[in-house]
Coordinates of C-alpha atoms and ligand atoms in Angstrom, one line a residue:
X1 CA -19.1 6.5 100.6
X2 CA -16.5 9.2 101.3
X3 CA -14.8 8.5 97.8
X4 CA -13.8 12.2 96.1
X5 CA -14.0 10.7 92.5
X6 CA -14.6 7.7 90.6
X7 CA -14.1 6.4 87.3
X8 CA -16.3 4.8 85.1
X9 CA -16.3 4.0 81.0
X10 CA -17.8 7.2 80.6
X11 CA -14.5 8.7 81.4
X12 CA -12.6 6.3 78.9
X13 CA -11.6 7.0 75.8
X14 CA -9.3 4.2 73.8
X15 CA -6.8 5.3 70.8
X16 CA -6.8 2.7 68.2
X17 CA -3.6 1.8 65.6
X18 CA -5.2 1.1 62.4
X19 CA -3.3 0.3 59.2
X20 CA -4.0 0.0 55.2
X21 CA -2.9 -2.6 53.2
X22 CA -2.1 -5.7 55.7
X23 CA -4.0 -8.4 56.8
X24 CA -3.2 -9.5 59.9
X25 CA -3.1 -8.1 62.9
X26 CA 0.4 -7.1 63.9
X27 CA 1.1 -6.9 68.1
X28 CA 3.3 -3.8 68.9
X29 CA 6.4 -4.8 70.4
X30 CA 7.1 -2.5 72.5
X31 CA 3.6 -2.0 74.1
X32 CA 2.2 -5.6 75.0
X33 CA -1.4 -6.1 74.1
X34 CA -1.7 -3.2 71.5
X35 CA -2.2 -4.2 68.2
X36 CA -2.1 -2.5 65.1
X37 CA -5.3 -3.6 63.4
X38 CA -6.1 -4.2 59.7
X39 CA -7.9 -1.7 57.7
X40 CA -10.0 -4.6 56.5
X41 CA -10.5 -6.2 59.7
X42 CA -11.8 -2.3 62.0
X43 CA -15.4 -3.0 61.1
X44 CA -15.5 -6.3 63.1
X45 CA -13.2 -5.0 65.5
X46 CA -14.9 -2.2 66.4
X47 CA -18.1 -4.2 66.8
X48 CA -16.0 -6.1 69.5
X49 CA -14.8 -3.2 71.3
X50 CA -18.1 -1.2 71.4
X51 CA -19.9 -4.8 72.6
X52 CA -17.5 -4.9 75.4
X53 CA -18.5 -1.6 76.8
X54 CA -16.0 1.3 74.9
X55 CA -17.6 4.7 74.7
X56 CA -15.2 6.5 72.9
X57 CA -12.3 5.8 70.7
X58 CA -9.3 7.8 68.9
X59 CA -7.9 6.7 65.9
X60 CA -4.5 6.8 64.4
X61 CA -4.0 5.6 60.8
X62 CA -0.4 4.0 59.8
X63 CA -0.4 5.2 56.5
X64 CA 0.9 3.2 53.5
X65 CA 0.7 6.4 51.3
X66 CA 2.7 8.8 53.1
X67 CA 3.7 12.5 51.1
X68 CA 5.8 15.7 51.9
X69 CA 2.5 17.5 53.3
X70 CA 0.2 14.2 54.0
X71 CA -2.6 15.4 51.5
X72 CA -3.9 11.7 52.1
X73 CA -5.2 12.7 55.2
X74 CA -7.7 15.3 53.8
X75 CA -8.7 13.5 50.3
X76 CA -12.6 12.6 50.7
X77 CA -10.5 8.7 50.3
X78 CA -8.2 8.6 52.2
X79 CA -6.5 6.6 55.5
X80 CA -8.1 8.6 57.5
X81 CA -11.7 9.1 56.2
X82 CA -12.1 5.6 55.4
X83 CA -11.4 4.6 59.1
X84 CA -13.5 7.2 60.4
X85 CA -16.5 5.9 58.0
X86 CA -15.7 2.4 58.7
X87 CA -16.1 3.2 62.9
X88 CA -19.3 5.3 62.7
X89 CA -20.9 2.2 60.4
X90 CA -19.8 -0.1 62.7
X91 CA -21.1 1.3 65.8
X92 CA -23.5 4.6 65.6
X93 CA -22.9 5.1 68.7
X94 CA -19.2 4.8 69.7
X95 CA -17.9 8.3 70.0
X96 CA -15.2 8.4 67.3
X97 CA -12.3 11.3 67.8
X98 CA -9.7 12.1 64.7
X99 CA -6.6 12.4 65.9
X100 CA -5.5 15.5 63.4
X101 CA -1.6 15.5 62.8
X102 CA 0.8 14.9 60.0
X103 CA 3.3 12.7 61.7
X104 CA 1.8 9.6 60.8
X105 CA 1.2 10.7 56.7
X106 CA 4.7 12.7 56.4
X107 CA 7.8 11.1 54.7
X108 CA 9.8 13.5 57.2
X109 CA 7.3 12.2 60.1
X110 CA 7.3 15.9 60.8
X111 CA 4.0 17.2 62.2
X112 CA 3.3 20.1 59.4
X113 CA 4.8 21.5 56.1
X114 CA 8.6 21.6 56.0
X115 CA 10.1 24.2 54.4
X116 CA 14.3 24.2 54.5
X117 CA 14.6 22.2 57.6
X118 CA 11.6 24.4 59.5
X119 CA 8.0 23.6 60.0
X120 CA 5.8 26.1 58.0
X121 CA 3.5 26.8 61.1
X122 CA 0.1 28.9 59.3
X123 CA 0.6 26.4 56.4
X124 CA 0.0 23.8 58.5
X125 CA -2.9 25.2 59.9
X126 CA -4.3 25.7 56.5
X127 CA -3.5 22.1 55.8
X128 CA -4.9 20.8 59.5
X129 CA -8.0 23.0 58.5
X130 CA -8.6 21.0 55.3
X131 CA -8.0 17.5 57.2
X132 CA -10.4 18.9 60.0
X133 CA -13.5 19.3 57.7
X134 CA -12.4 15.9 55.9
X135 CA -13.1 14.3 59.5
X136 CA -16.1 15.9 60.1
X137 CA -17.4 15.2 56.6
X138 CA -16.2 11.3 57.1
X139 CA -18.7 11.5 60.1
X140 CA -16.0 12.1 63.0
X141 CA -17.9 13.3 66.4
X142 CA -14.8 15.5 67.3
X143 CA -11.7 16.5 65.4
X144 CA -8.5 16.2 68.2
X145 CA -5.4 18.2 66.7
X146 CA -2.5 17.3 67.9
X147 CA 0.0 19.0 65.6
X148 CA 0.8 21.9 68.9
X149 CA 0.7 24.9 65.7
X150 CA 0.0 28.3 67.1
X151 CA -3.7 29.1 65.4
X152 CA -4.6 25.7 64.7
X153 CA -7.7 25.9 67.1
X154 CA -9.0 28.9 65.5
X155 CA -8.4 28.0 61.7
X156 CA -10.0 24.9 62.2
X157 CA -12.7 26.3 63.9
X158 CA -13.3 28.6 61.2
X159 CA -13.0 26.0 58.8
X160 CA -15.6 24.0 60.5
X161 CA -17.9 26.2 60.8
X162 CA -17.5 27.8 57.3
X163 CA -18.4 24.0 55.9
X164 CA -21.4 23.5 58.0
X165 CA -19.7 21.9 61.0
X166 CA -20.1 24.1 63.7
X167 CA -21.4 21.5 65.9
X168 CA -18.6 19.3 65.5
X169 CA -16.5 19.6 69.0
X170 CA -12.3 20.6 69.2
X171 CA -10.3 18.3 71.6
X172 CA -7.4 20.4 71.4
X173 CA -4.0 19.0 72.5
X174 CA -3.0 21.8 74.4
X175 CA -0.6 21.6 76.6
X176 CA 1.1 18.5 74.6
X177 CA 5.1 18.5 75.8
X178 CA 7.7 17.0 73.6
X179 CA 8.5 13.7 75.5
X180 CA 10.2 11.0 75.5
X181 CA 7.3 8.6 76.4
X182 CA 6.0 8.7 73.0
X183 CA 8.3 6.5 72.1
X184 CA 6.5 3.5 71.8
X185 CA 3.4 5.4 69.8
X186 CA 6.3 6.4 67.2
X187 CA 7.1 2.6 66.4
X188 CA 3.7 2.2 66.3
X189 CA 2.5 4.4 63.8
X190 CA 5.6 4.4 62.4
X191 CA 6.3 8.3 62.7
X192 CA 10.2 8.2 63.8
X193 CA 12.2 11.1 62.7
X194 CA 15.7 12.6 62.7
X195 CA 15.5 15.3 65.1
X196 CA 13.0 16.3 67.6
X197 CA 9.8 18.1 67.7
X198 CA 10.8 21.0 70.3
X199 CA 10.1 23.7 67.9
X200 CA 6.9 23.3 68.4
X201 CA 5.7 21.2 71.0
X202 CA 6.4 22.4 74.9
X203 CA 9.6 21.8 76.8
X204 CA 9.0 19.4 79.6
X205 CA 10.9 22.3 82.3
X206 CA 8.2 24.6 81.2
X207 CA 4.5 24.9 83.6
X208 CA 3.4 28.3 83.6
X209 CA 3.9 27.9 78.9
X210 CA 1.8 25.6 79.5
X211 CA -0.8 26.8 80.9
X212 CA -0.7 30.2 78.5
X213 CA -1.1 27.5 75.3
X214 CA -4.0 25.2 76.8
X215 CA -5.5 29.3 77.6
X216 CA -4.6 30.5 73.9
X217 CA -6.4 27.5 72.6
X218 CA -9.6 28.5 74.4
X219 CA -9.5 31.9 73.7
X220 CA -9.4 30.6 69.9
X221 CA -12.7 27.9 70.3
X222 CA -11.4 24.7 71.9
X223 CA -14.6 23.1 73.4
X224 CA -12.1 20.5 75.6
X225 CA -8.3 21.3 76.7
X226 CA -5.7 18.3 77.0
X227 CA -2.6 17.2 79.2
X228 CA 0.0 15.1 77.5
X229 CA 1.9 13.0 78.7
X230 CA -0.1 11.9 81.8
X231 CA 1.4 11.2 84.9
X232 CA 4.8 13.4 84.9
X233 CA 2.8 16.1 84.3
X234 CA -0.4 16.2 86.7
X235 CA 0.9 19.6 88.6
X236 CA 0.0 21.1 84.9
X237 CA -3.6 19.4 84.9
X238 CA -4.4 20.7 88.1
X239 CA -3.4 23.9 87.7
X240 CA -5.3 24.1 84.6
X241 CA -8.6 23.0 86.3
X242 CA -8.2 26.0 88.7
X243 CA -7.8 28.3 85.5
X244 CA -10.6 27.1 83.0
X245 CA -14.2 25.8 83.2
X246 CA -13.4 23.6 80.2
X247 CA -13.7 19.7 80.2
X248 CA -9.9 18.7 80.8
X249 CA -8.6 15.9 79.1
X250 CA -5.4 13.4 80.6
X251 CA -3.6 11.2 78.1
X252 CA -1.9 8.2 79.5
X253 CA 0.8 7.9 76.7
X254 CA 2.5 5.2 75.1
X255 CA 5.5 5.1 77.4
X256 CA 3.3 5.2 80.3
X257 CA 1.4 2.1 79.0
X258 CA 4.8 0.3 78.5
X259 CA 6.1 1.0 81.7
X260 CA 3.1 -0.5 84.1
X261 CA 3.0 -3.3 81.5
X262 CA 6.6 -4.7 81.4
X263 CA 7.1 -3.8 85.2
X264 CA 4.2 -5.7 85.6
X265 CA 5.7 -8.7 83.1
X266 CA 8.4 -8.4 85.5
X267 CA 6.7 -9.2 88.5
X268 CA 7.3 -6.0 90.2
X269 CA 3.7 -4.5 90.1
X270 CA -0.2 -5.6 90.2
X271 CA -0.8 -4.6 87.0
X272 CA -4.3 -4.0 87.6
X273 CA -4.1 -2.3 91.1
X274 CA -1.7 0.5 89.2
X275 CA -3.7 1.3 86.3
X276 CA -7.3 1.7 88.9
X277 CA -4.0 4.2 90.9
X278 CA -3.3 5.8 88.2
X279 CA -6.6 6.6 86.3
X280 CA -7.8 7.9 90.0
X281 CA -4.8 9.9 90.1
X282 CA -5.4 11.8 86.4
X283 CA -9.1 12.2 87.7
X284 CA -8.1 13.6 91.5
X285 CA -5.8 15.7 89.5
X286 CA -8.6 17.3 87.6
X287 CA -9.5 15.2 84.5
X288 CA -12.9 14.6 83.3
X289 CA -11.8 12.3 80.6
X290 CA -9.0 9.8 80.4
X291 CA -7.1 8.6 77.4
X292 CA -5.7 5.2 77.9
X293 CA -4.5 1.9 76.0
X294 CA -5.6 0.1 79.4
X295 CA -9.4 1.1 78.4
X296 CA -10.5 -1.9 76.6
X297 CA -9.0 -4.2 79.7
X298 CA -11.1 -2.2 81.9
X299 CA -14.4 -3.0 79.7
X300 CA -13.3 -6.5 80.0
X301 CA -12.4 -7.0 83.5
X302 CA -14.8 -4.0 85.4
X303 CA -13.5 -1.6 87.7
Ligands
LIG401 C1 0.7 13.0 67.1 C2 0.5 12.2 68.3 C3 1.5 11.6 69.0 C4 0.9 10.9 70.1 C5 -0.5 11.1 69.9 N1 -0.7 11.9 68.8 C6 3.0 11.5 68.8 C7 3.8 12.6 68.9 O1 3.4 13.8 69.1 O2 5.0 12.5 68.7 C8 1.5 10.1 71.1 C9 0.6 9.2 71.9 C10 1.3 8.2 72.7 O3 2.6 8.2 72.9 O4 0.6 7.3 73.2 N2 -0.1 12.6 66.0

């Protein structure tokens, strides 16, 4: 009765590995119970998930046709548009997001262009423009980019809206730190690289950048503002709610995922007990929606 939040599907949103050119379904090592699924195989599988009560899903493509600039991701054809097609035929009314990066369709797993060892930052954002309006043309309900350029809200925004897409919705990744709990996502789209990504996403020591960058990216036409990581960062969440009236978005990474799951293996937490903790936490901390690989559990098993 005195409860201060609660969290329900509505709040859920479930990222999805899917991959070209295999046919079975291959289980990601390093994050127990996450799969990455056929291309041939999403139609059925996203009837499953949306029968079991998933509202909204992201999707990540492991691309077999990987490029210097990742041009797959915006060809009417390609990885990306194909799984975005195959998800709104599926289920009409699944929310489907489009995670917009490079990392996954780059030979140098880099997030943008790369020009003599640096990331071409307003080429990207000319590139992430032309992916955006591929998404939204493919039939995505929001476009979610992820690549932390400066001006990559606003192009795509203006891109959108030139092509006839101004009702299509920006989940920007905006305060997105380069962290070391994406580790397991990077085996599992198979976007490792030689170096870092520090140039241009935030240092993990830095609150108050983050905040100005989540800010930036309304000021340029974000319609939601993200958190990522999750839990090591929820001082940044809640100081964000006290600065925007945006919807805020907490992602529950990969390394999160990993960790409740193989402490759990190990007998030293209720896996289920933690994950309730922890989505609580993101929403006391100011989320509206959650991000999780545990969402699909929770459709199973209830609250
Ligand atoms: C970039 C992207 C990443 C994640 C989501 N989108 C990887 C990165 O920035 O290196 C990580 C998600 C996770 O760890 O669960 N396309």
């Amino acid at each position: 009765m005195v409860a201060e939040n609660s969290v329900t599907m509505n709040d859920l949103i479930y990222p999805i590995f899917v991959e070209e050119e295999i046919t079975e379904r291959v289980e990601i090592e390093t994050m127990p119970g996450v799969y990455r699924v056929p291309e041939g195989s999403l139609h059925d599988e996203i009837t499953e998930i949306h029968r079991e009560g998933v509202k909204a899903i992201m999707l990540f493509g492991v691309s077999h046709h990987k490029s210097e600039y990742g041009h797959d991701t915006w060809a009417e054809n390609g990885l990306l548009s194909r799984m975005i097609r195959t998800a709104k035929n599926a289920a009409p009314e699944l929310i489907v997001i489009s995670d917009n990066c490079f990392c996954e369709y780059t030979t140098h797993s880099h997030c943008g262009v790369l020009r003599d060892g640096q990331i071409d930052n307003d080429l990207t954002c000319r590139n992430l423009s032309l992916q955006a309006v591929a998404a939204a043309r493919a039939g995505a309900d929001m476009v979610a980019p992820s690549a932390m350029m400066d001006g990559q809200v606003a192009s795509m925004r203006a891109a959108l809206d030139e092509a006839g897409f101004s009702g299509t919705p920006i989940m920007a990744y905006s305060s997105k730190f380069a962290s070391s709990f994406y580790g397991p996502f990077r085996g599992a789209a198979g976007s490792e690289l030689n170096g870092d990504r520090k140039s241009y996403q935030m240092g993990h020591l830095n609150g108050r950048e983050a905040l100005r960058e989540s800010l930036l990216d309304e000021i340029e036409g974000a319609d939601l503002l993200m958190v990522k990581p999750g839990l090591p960062y929820l001082d940044v969440l809640t100081r964000l709610r006290q600065r925007t009236l945006l919807p805020l978005v907490a992602y529950q990474v990969s390394g999160e995922y990993s960790m409740i799951k193989f402490a759990a293996k190990a007998g030293a937490i209720d896996e289920k007990m933690v994950v309730r903790e922890t989505l609580g936490a993101f929403k006391r901390a100011g989320a509206d929606l959650i991000l999780t690989y545990f969402a699909r559990d929770i459709a199973r098993e209830g609250f």
